[in-house]
Amino acid sequence: MRRVAVLGATGSIGASALDVIARHPDRLQASVLAAGRNVDALLELCARHAPAHAVIADEARFDALKSGLAAAGLSTQPHAGMAAIDALVAGDTCDTVVAAIVGAAGLDSTLAAARAGRRIALANKESLVLAGSLVMAAARESGAAIVPVDSEHNAIFQCLPPQDGRAARDIRGLRRLVLTASGGPFRGRTRESLRDVTPAQAVAHPRWSMGPKISVDSATLMNKGLEVIEAHHLFGVAPGAIDVVVHPQSLVHSLVEFVDGSTLAQLGLPDMRTALAVGLGWPERLESGVAGLDLVRQGGRLDFEAPDLDAFPCLRLAFDALRAGGTAPAVLNAANEVAVDAFLSGRIGFLDIPALVEDALAALPAAEAGLDALREADGRARAHVTFAIGRRA
Ligand code: NAD
Ligand code: MG
């Protein structure tokens, strides 16, 4: 029996993870559920999955969680605060952690899981963008196996020879990684035509159903930029050997090219339960509820095109930040989080997102990156962009 902590349980990835877990009551059990602020949604999940522990990150909502669990007659133990999540992950409550908190807020629990040697089904790409070297080093030291569940990295993981269940690194004969991108809802549009797009248009993703932040990231192509950085850390591949190709059908989830000219790819319907089943079950294959891929019924064609870096400069900015190294990716990530939040709440326009990220990268030059320096860079970038948005208003 594998005991699973689902962090970000009330989100889109959390729901997919719990769906897969519930299909395998003989092998998987949700032992810890953690969420940000939504107590009602968390209580509903506790009633359905009966975890031993439930955590609400917002400490002001502890009483609501505690009384709700008692009223429902559940024996689930209530906790509150981000530190409680880290402590549960490090303690004797789980063997596997689904890291699906959104944004840099997921870093501490990902690090705690890596240090504690847990199997990590990693969705929280921002923790690798912010502190990838530190997370990977912690996992190597403790023996924690990181199985990426971001669909592209999960595809690459499946195409590479895995080393003891870990993401393979330093692979002999590897020439390059090719990440596929759906292109998002604005694929094919010019930069000028994107000036007045609304948050509702930006989160209406054509192929994937996801949380609001990653949906906007997909629309700007920042998501693919974050994924390039994520791939660099997971697989130890240099920036020059990572390419991006737009593939609107989202059926080929990524490709791996070897020196002999072979290219391997993983295909499947765009449903995150496949990647989560791999993350939870590897090296075994688990039934996930996802149907097989019928290429004829899917339209009979697979299209590929180059990304438009003029209309979607975030992808270029992410490559720049990765090459600059040090604190630059942390600045990129934090600036993007603040800008996306402002866009979603109607305070800035769509094209302001790349402009604000570029401005933050220019204003806060890359420095050496220990954990304290990375946290400081994250904080300074947030303050810088918040101030820049205030000045515009
Ligand atoms: P979401 O917005 O649907 O869910 C986010 C979850 O994080 C919620 O449960 C929320 O309560 C929780 N949360 C937010 N702040 C928190 C905090 N401070 N402490 C504890 N919990 C907190 O987001 P999502 O789409 O599920 O994405 C989650 C992560 O997975 C992101 O990093 C995203 O990039 C990654 N990811 C998502 C998808 C997808 O298909 N949705 C695909 C690949 C990667
Ligand atoms: Mg992805």
Short mmCIF file of C-alpha atoms and ligand atoms in Angstrom, two decimals:
data_model
loop_
_atom_site.label_atom_id
_atom_site.label_comp_id
_atom_site.label_asym_id
_atom_site.label_seq_id
_atom_site.Cartn_x
_atom_site.Cartn_y
_atom_site.Cartn_z
CA MET A 1 0.00 0.00 0.00
CA ARG A 2 1.45 3.34 -1.04
CA ARG A 3 0.40 6.28 1.18
CA VAL A 4 0.12 9.46 -0.88
CA ALA A 5 0.19 13.09 0.25
CA VAL A 6 -1.70 15.20 -2.28
CA LEU A 7 -0.54 18.82 -1.96
CA GLY A 8 -2.84 21.17 -3.87
CA ALA A 9 -5.64 18.59 -3.50
CA THR A 10 -8.44 21.02 -4.40
CA GLY A 11 -6.84 22.04 -7.69
CA SER A 12 -6.99 20.63 -11.19
CA ILE A 13 -3.99 18.30 -10.76
CA GLY A 14 -5.18 17.36 -7.28
CA ALA A 15 -8.51 16.20 -8.72
CA SER A 16 -6.79 14.11 -11.40
CA ALA A 17 -4.44 12.56 -8.82
CA LEU A 18 -7.32 11.66 -6.47
CA ASP A 19 -9.26 10.18 -9.38
CA VAL A 20 -6.36 7.80 -10.14
CA ILE A 21 -5.81 7.00 -6.44
CA ALA A 22 -9.51 6.14 -5.95
CA ARG A 23 -9.27 3.58 -8.79
CA HIS A 24 -6.69 1.57 -6.81
CA PRO A 25 -7.91 1.19 -3.22
CA ASP A 26 -5.79 -1.96 -2.89
CA ARG A 27 -2.51 -0.15 -3.70
CA LEU A 28 -2.92 3.58 -3.16
CA GLN A 29 -4.29 5.57 -0.26
CA ALA A 30 -4.56 9.36 0.09
CA SER A 31 -3.07 9.83 3.56
CA VAL A 32 -2.61 13.62 3.53
CA LEU A 33 -4.67 16.24 1.68
CA ALA A 34 -3.46 19.86 1.63
CA ALA A 35 -5.06 22.96 0.12
CA GLY A 36 -4.59 26.72 0.14
CA ARG A 37 -7.80 28.43 1.29
CA ASN A 38 -10.92 26.55 0.21
CA VAL A 39 -12.07 24.71 3.33
CA ASP A 40 -15.41 23.55 1.86
CA ALA A 41 -13.70 21.87 -1.09
CA LEU A 42 -11.13 20.29 1.22
CA LEU A 43 -13.87 18.95 3.54
CA GLU A 44 -15.65 17.41 0.58
CA LEU A 45 -12.44 15.62 -0.44
CA CYS A 46 -11.90 14.43 3.14
CA ALA A 47 -15.40 12.92 3.21
CA ARG A 48 -14.65 11.06 -0.02
CA HIS A 49 -11.06 9.93 0.61
CA ALA A 50 -10.83 9.72 4.44
CA PRO A 51 -7.19 10.86 4.74
CA ALA A 52 -5.40 10.60 8.09
CA HIS A 53 -4.45 14.30 7.87
CA ALA A 54 -5.86 17.43 6.24
CA VAL A 55 -4.06 20.78 6.05
CA ILE A 56 -5.36 24.20 5.14
CA ALA A 57 -2.47 26.58 4.38
CA ASP A 58 -4.41 29.67 5.44
CA GLU A 59 -4.11 29.58 9.25
CA ALA A 60 -7.18 31.77 9.72
CA ARG A 61 -9.29 28.85 8.46
CA PHE A 62 -8.11 26.22 10.94
CA ASP A 63 -11.27 26.42 13.08
CA ALA A 64 -13.51 26.01 10.05
CA LEU A 65 -11.57 22.89 9.01
CA LYS A 66 -11.57 21.44 12.52
CA SER A 67 -15.29 21.97 13.15
CA GLY A 68 -16.18 20.81 9.64
CA LEU A 69 -14.31 17.51 10.12
CA ALA A 70 -15.96 17.01 13.52
CA ALA A 71 -19.43 17.80 12.15
CA ALA A 72 -18.91 15.22 9.40
CA GLY A 73 -17.83 12.62 11.96
CA LEU A 74 -14.44 12.18 10.28
CA SER A 75 -11.35 11.04 12.18
CA THR A 76 -9.06 13.06 9.85
CA GLN A 77 -6.64 15.17 11.91
CA PRO A 78 -6.80 18.91 11.06
CA HIS A 79 -3.71 21.12 10.60
CA ALA A 80 -3.07 24.66 9.37
CA GLY A 81 -0.16 26.59 7.86
CA MET A 82 2.48 25.95 5.23
CA ALA A 83 4.93 24.70 7.88
CA ALA A 84 2.44 21.96 8.83
CA ILE A 85 2.49 20.72 5.22
CA ASP A 86 6.30 20.52 5.27
CA ALA A 87 6.28 18.72 8.63
CA LEU A 88 3.71 16.12 7.50
CA VAL A 89 5.63 15.47 4.28
CA ALA A 90 8.85 14.99 6.26
CA GLY A 91 7.15 12.88 8.95
CA ASP A 92 5.82 9.33 8.87
CA THR A 93 2.53 10.03 7.06
CA CYS A 94 3.35 9.24 3.42
CA ASP A 95 5.74 7.50 1.03
CA THR A 96 4.72 9.46 -2.05
CA VAL A 97 4.04 13.17 -2.52
CA VAL A 98 1.99 14.65 -5.35
CA ALA A 99 3.50 18.16 -5.50
CA ALA A 100 0.65 20.15 -7.09
CA ILE A 101 0.59 23.46 -5.24
CA VAL A 102 0.61 26.28 -7.78
CA GLY A 103 3.56 28.69 -7.98
CA ALA A 104 6.61 29.40 -5.84
CA ALA A 105 4.43 28.61 -2.80
CA GLY A 106 5.16 24.96 -3.63
CA LEU A 107 8.94 25.23 -3.16
CA ASP A 108 9.20 24.47 0.56
CA SER A 109 7.03 21.34 0.47
CA THR A 110 8.80 20.07 -2.66
CA LEU A 111 12.15 20.60 -0.92
CA ALA A 112 10.85 18.91 2.24
CA ALA A 113 9.77 15.89 0.19
CA ALA A 114 13.11 15.80 -1.62
CA ARG A 115 15.07 15.96 1.63
CA ALA A 116 12.90 13.26 3.23
CA GLY A 117 13.54 10.84 0.35
CA ARG A 118 9.93 10.58 -0.78
CA ARG A 119 8.75 9.49 -4.21
CA ILE A 120 7.73 12.85 -5.72
CA ALA A 121 5.13 13.02 -8.50
CA LEU A 122 6.14 16.55 -9.46
CA ALA A 123 3.61 18.91 -11.05
CA ASN A 124 4.84 22.09 -9.36
CA LYS A 125 7.28 23.16 -12.09
CA GLU A 126 7.82 26.55 -10.43
CA SER A 127 9.86 24.92 -7.64
CA LEU A 128 12.34 23.66 -10.25
CA VAL A 129 12.41 27.02 -12.04
CA LEU A 130 13.08 28.81 -8.79
CA ALA A 131 15.55 26.39 -7.19
CA GLY A 132 16.07 23.45 -9.53
CA SER A 133 19.71 22.76 -8.63
CA LEU A 134 18.90 22.68 -4.91
CA VAL A 135 15.82 20.46 -5.30
CA MET A 136 17.67 18.00 -7.54
CA ALA A 137 20.71 17.94 -5.22
CA ALA A 138 18.46 17.29 -2.19
CA ALA A 139 16.76 14.42 -4.03
CA ARG A 140 20.09 12.91 -5.06
CA GLU A 141 21.38 13.06 -1.51
CA SER A 142 18.31 11.48 0.09
CA GLY A 143 17.55 9.04 -2.72
CA ALA A 144 14.17 10.67 -3.42
CA ALA A 145 12.82 9.60 -6.80
CA ILE A 146 11.35 12.49 -8.77
CA VAL A 147 8.88 11.37 -11.42
CA PRO A 148 7.75 14.41 -13.40
CA VAL A 149 4.01 14.59 -14.06
CA ASP A 150 4.09 17.71 -16.21
CA SER A 151 2.92 15.96 -19.39
CA GLU A 152 5.96 16.91 -21.52
CA HIS A 153 8.49 15.83 -18.91
CA ASN A 154 6.49 12.74 -18.15
CA ALA A 155 6.68 11.90 -21.86
CA ILE A 156 10.46 12.40 -21.87
CA PHE A 157 10.75 10.35 -18.66
CA GLN A 158 8.95 7.51 -20.41
CA CYS A 159 11.17 7.78 -23.52
CA LEU A 160 14.47 7.74 -21.57
CA PRO A 161 15.95 4.76 -19.78
CA PRO A 162 15.04 5.50 -16.15
CA GLN A 163 17.72 5.14 -13.48
CA ASP A 164 16.27 3.48 -10.31
CA GLY A 165 12.90 5.12 -10.92
CA ARG A 166 14.51 8.56 -11.08
CA ALA A 167 14.49 10.88 -14.04
CA ALA A 168 17.47 9.79 -16.14
CA ARG A 169 20.41 12.21 -16.39
CA ASP A 170 23.64 12.33 -18.42
CA ILE A 171 22.15 10.01 -20.99
CA ARG A 172 24.72 8.74 -23.46
CA GLY A 173 23.73 9.22 -27.06
CA LEU A 174 21.09 11.86 -26.36
CA ARG A 175 21.14 14.70 -28.88
CA ARG A 176 18.20 16.90 -27.91
CA LEU A 177 14.85 17.14 -26.20
CA VAL A 178 11.87 18.53 -28.10
CA LEU A 179 9.06 19.88 -25.93
CA THR A 180 5.70 20.14 -27.63
CA ALA A 181 3.44 23.14 -27.00
CA SER A 182 -0.22 23.37 -27.89
CA GLY A 183 0.27 27.05 -28.77
CA GLY A 184 -2.57 28.02 -26.43
CA PRO A 185 -5.79 29.86 -27.31
CA PHE A 186 -4.01 32.62 -29.27
CA ARG A 187 -1.91 30.48 -31.61
CA GLY A 188 -1.52 32.12 -35.01
CA ARG A 189 -2.37 35.62 -33.83
CA THR A 190 -0.10 38.64 -34.25
CA ARG A 191 1.34 40.49 -31.29
CA GLU A 192 -0.75 43.58 -32.05
CA SER A 193 -4.00 41.59 -32.02
CA LEU A 194 -3.28 40.39 -28.47
CA ARG A 195 -3.42 43.85 -26.87
CA ASP A 196 -7.04 43.66 -25.73
CA VAL A 197 -7.58 39.96 -25.04
CA THR A 198 -9.45 39.28 -21.80
CA PRO A 199 -8.65 36.90 -18.92
CA ALA A 200 -11.69 34.78 -19.90
CA GLN A 201 -10.28 34.38 -23.44
CA ALA A 202 -6.81 33.60 -22.09
CA VAL A 203 -7.94 30.80 -19.75
CA ALA A 204 -10.13 29.12 -22.40
CA HIS A 205 -7.50 26.56 -23.38
CA PRO A 206 -8.34 24.60 -26.53
CA ARG A 207 -6.94 21.22 -25.41
CA TRP A 208 -6.28 21.06 -21.65
CA SER A 209 -8.44 21.90 -18.65
CA MET A 210 -6.15 23.47 -16.03
CA GLY A 211 -5.95 25.98 -13.18
CA PRO A 212 -6.08 29.73 -14.05
CA LYS A 213 -2.38 30.53 -13.57
CA ILE A 214 -1.02 27.78 -15.83
CA SER A 215 -3.77 28.53 -18.36
CA VAL A 216 -2.54 32.13 -18.71
CA ASP A 217 1.05 30.81 -18.85
CA SER A 218 -0.01 28.60 -21.75
CA ALA A 219 -1.54 31.58 -23.54
CA THR A 220 1.69 33.65 -23.21
CA LEU A 221 3.94 30.60 -23.86
CA MET A 222 5.60 31.32 -20.51
CA ASN A 223 4.43 27.84 -19.54
CA LYS A 224 6.69 26.38 -22.22
CA GLY A 225 9.52 28.65 -21.06
CA LEU A 226 9.14 27.41 -17.48
CA GLU A 227 9.09 23.86 -18.86
CA VAL A 228 12.39 24.40 -20.73
CA ILE A 229 13.98 25.34 -17.41
CA GLU A 230 12.24 22.41 -15.71
CA ALA A 231 13.61 20.00 -18.35
CA HIS A 232 17.13 21.38 -17.95
CA HIS A 233 17.09 20.54 -14.24
CA LEU A 234 15.25 17.22 -14.43
CA PHE A 235 17.33 15.67 -17.20
CA GLY A 236 20.60 17.64 -16.97
CA VAL A 237 20.35 18.83 -20.59
CA ALA A 238 21.98 22.09 -21.73
CA PRO A 239 19.70 24.94 -22.94
CA GLY A 240 21.05 24.62 -26.50
CA ALA A 241 19.84 21.01 -26.67
CA ILE A 242 16.24 21.80 -25.72
CA ASP A 243 13.86 22.81 -28.50
CA VAL A 244 10.17 23.71 -28.59
CA VAL A 245 7.74 22.85 -31.36
CA VAL A 246 4.08 23.89 -31.52
CA HIS A 247 1.73 20.92 -31.94
CA PRO A 248 -1.89 22.05 -31.73
CA GLN A 249 -3.50 18.62 -31.31
CA SER A 250 -1.63 17.98 -28.00
CA LEU A 251 -1.39 14.25 -28.71
CA VAL A 252 2.42 13.98 -28.97
CA HIS A 253 3.51 15.03 -25.49
CA SER A 254 7.23 15.48 -26.28
CA LEU A 255 10.12 13.85 -28.15
CA VAL A 256 13.66 12.68 -27.46
CA GLU A 257 16.27 12.60 -30.23
CA PHE A 258 19.37 10.40 -30.11
CA VAL A 259 22.68 10.72 -32.01
CA ASP A 260 21.81 7.83 -34.33
CA GLY A 261 18.85 9.76 -35.75
CA SER A 262 16.19 7.96 -33.70
CA THR A 263 13.43 10.08 -32.25
CA LEU A 264 11.18 8.60 -29.55
CA ALA A 265 7.89 10.18 -28.55
CA GLN A 266 5.08 9.47 -26.11
CA LEU A 267 1.50 9.93 -27.34
CA GLY A 268 -1.85 9.95 -25.61
CA LEU A 269 -5.05 11.89 -25.12
CA PRO A 270 -4.59 15.24 -23.34
CA ASP A 271 -5.64 14.05 -19.87
CA MET A 272 -3.30 14.52 -16.91
CA ARG A 273 -4.42 11.26 -15.30
CA THR A 274 -2.03 9.36 -17.60
CA ALA A 275 1.01 11.25 -16.31
CA LEU A 276 -0.26 10.98 -12.73
CA ALA A 277 -0.71 7.21 -13.07
CA VAL A 278 2.92 7.00 -14.20
CA GLY A 279 4.01 9.22 -11.31
CA LEU A 280 2.09 7.15 -8.76
CA GLY A 281 2.75 3.67 -10.12
CA TRP A 282 6.13 3.69 -11.86
CA PRO A 283 7.68 1.29 -12.80
CA GLU A 284 4.28 -0.38 -12.92
CA ARG A 285 1.48 0.76 -15.22
CA LEU A 286 -1.81 1.66 -13.54
CA GLU A 287 -5.22 1.92 -15.10
CA SER A 288 -5.97 5.68 -15.13
CA GLY A 289 -9.45 6.03 -16.62
CA VAL A 290 -7.97 7.50 -19.81
CA ALA A 291 -9.01 5.87 -23.09
CA GLY A 292 -6.43 4.78 -25.63
CA LEU A 293 -5.50 7.01 -28.53
CA ASP A 294 -7.44 6.46 -31.76
CA LEU A 295 -5.45 8.58 -34.22
CA VAL A 296 -8.05 8.25 -36.96
CA ARG A 297 -10.88 9.46 -34.74
CA GLN A 298 -8.67 12.28 -33.46
CA GLY A 299 -8.75 13.83 -36.93
CA GLY A 300 -6.09 11.69 -38.60
CA ARG A 301 -3.32 14.28 -38.53
CA LEU A 302 -0.52 15.62 -36.36
CA ASP A 303 0.63 19.17 -37.15
CA PHE A 304 3.84 20.88 -36.09
CA GLU A 305 5.06 24.46 -36.47
CA ALA A 306 7.72 26.77 -35.04
CA PRO A 307 6.74 28.98 -32.07
CA ASP A 308 6.23 32.70 -32.83
CA LEU A 309 8.65 34.45 -30.49
CA ASP A 310 7.55 37.89 -31.66
CA ALA A 311 3.93 37.40 -30.58
CA PHE A 312 4.94 35.32 -27.54
CA PRO A 313 8.25 36.72 -26.20
CA CYS A 314 7.92 34.94 -22.82
CA LEU A 315 9.46 31.80 -24.30
CA ARG A 316 12.54 33.78 -25.36
CA LEU A 317 12.74 35.47 -21.95
CA ALA A 318 12.76 32.07 -20.24
CA PHE A 319 15.64 30.85 -22.45
CA ASP A 320 17.49 34.10 -21.66
CA ALA A 321 16.96 33.60 -17.92
CA LEU A 322 18.13 29.99 -18.07
CA ARG A 323 21.29 31.01 -19.92
CA ALA A 324 21.93 33.88 -17.49
CA GLY A 325 21.59 31.40 -14.62
CA GLY A 326 21.92 32.21 -10.91
CA THR A 327 18.89 34.11 -9.64
CA ALA A 328 17.55 35.01 -13.12
CA PRO A 329 15.04 32.11 -13.39
CA ALA A 330 13.74 32.96 -9.88
CA VAL A 331 13.22 36.57 -10.99
CA LEU A 332 11.50 35.42 -14.20
CA ASN A 333 9.16 33.16 -12.25
CA ALA A 334 8.27 35.63 -9.50
CA ALA A 335 7.75 38.53 -11.94
CA ASN A 336 5.50 36.30 -14.03
CA GLU A 337 3.42 35.18 -11.04
CA VAL A 338 2.73 38.78 -9.99
CA ALA A 339 1.99 39.88 -13.57
CA VAL A 340 -0.35 36.93 -14.24
CA ASP A 341 -2.21 37.64 -11.02
CA ALA A 342 -2.62 41.29 -12.05
CA PHE A 343 -3.81 40.26 -15.51
CA LEU A 344 -6.35 37.80 -14.08
CA SER A 345 -7.77 40.52 -11.83
CA GLY A 346 -8.03 43.00 -14.72
CA ARG A 347 -5.30 45.42 -13.57
CA ILE A 348 -2.99 45.03 -16.58
CA GLY A 349 -3.24 43.93 -20.19
CA PHE A 350 -2.01 40.69 -21.75
CA LEU A 351 1.04 42.28 -23.41
CA ASP A 352 2.06 43.83 -20.09
CA ILE A 353 2.95 40.34 -18.82
CA PRO A 354 6.07 39.89 -20.99
CA ALA A 355 6.92 43.59 -20.67
CA LEU A 356 6.92 43.43 -16.86
CA VAL A 357 8.94 40.19 -16.81
CA GLU A 358 11.52 41.65 -19.21
CA ASP A 359 11.75 44.80 -17.12
CA ALA A 360 12.29 42.80 -13.90
CA LEU A 361 15.03 40.68 -15.52
CA ALA A 362 16.81 43.84 -16.68
CA ALA A 363 16.46 45.58 -13.31
CA LEU A 364 17.57 42.65 -11.14
CA PRO A 365 20.74 41.19 -12.66
CA ALA A 366 21.53 37.51 -12.12
CA ALA A 367 23.52 36.82 -8.95
CA GLU A 368 24.94 33.68 -7.33
CA ALA A 369 22.12 31.46 -6.13
CA GLY A 370 22.03 29.80 -2.73
CA LEU A 371 18.60 29.22 -1.19
CA ASP A 372 18.60 32.53 0.70
CA ALA A 373 19.68 34.47 -2.39
CA LEU A 374 16.94 32.79 -4.42
CA ARG A 375 14.26 33.65 -1.87
CA GLU A 376 15.54 37.21 -1.74
CA ALA A 377 15.52 37.49 -5.55
CA ASP A 378 11.97 36.11 -5.59
CA GLY A 379 10.89 38.74 -3.05
CA ARG A 380 12.65 41.60 -4.84
CA ALA A 381 11.15 40.65 -8.18
CA ARG A 382 7.65 40.58 -6.64
CA ALA A 383 8.19 44.01 -5.08
CA HIS A 384 9.64 45.39 -8.33
CA VAL A 385 6.71 44.25 -10.48
CA THR A 386 4.09 45.23 -7.87
CA PHE A 387 5.60 48.74 -7.82
CA ALA A 388 5.73 48.92 -11.62
CA ILE A 389 2.05 47.93 -11.85
CA GLY A 390 1.10 50.52 -9.24
CA ARG A 391 2.91 53.22 -11.19
CA ARG A 392 1.01 52.33 -14.36
CA ALA A 393 -2.40 52.55 -12.63
P1 NAD B 1 -4.96 25.00 -9.50
O1 NAD B 1 -5.02 26.47 -9.39
O2 NAD B 1 -6.10 24.26 -10.11
O3 NAD B 1 -4.72 24.37 -8.04
C1 NAD B 1 -3.73 24.88 -7.17
C2 NAD B 1 -3.77 24.15 -5.85
O4 NAD B 1 -2.76 24.70 -5.00
C3 NAD B 1 -5.10 24.30 -5.10
O5 NAD B 1 -5.40 23.10 -4.43
C4 NAD B 1 -4.77 25.39 -4.06
O6 NAD B 1 -5.56 25.29 -2.90
C5 NAD B 1 -3.33 25.04 -3.74
N1 NAD B 1 -2.57 26.15 -3.16
C6 NAD B 1 -2.42 27.40 -3.66
N2 NAD B 1 -1.64 28.13 -2.83
C7 NAD B 1 -1.29 27.31 -1.81
C8 NAD B 1 -0.52 27.47 -0.64
N3 NAD B 1 0.08 28.63 -0.35
N4 NAD B 1 -0.38 26.41 0.19
C9 NAD B 1 -0.98 25.24 -0.07
N5 NAD B 1 -1.73 25.02 -1.17
C10 NAD B 1 -1.88 26.06 -2.01
O7 NAD B 1 -3.60 24.65 -10.27
P2 NAD B 1 -3.25 23.37 -11.17
O8 NAD B 1 -3.63 23.64 -12.56
O9 NAD B 1 -3.71 22.14 -10.49
O10 NAD B 1 -1.65 23.43 -11.13
C11 NAD B 1 -0.91 23.02 -10.00
C12 NAD B 1 0.55 22.90 -10.38
O11 NAD B 1 0.68 21.87 -11.35
C13 NAD B 1 1.14 24.16 -11.02
O12 NAD B 1 2.47 24.28 -10.63
C14 NAD B 1 1.06 23.88 -12.50
O13 NAD B 1 2.03 24.56 -13.25
C15 NAD B 1 1.31 22.38 -12.53
N6 NAD B 1 0.75 21.71 -13.70
C16 NAD B 1 -0.58 21.70 -13.92
C17 NAD B 1 -1.10 21.08 -15.03
C18 NAD B 1 -2.59 20.99 -15.27
O14 NAD B 1 -3.01 20.32 -16.22
N7 NAD B 1 -3.43 21.62 -14.48
C19 NAD B 1 -0.25 20.47 -15.96
C20 NAD B 1 1.12 20.49 -15.71
C21 NAD B 1 1.61 21.11 -14.57
MG MG B 2 3.13 20.86 -19.40
#
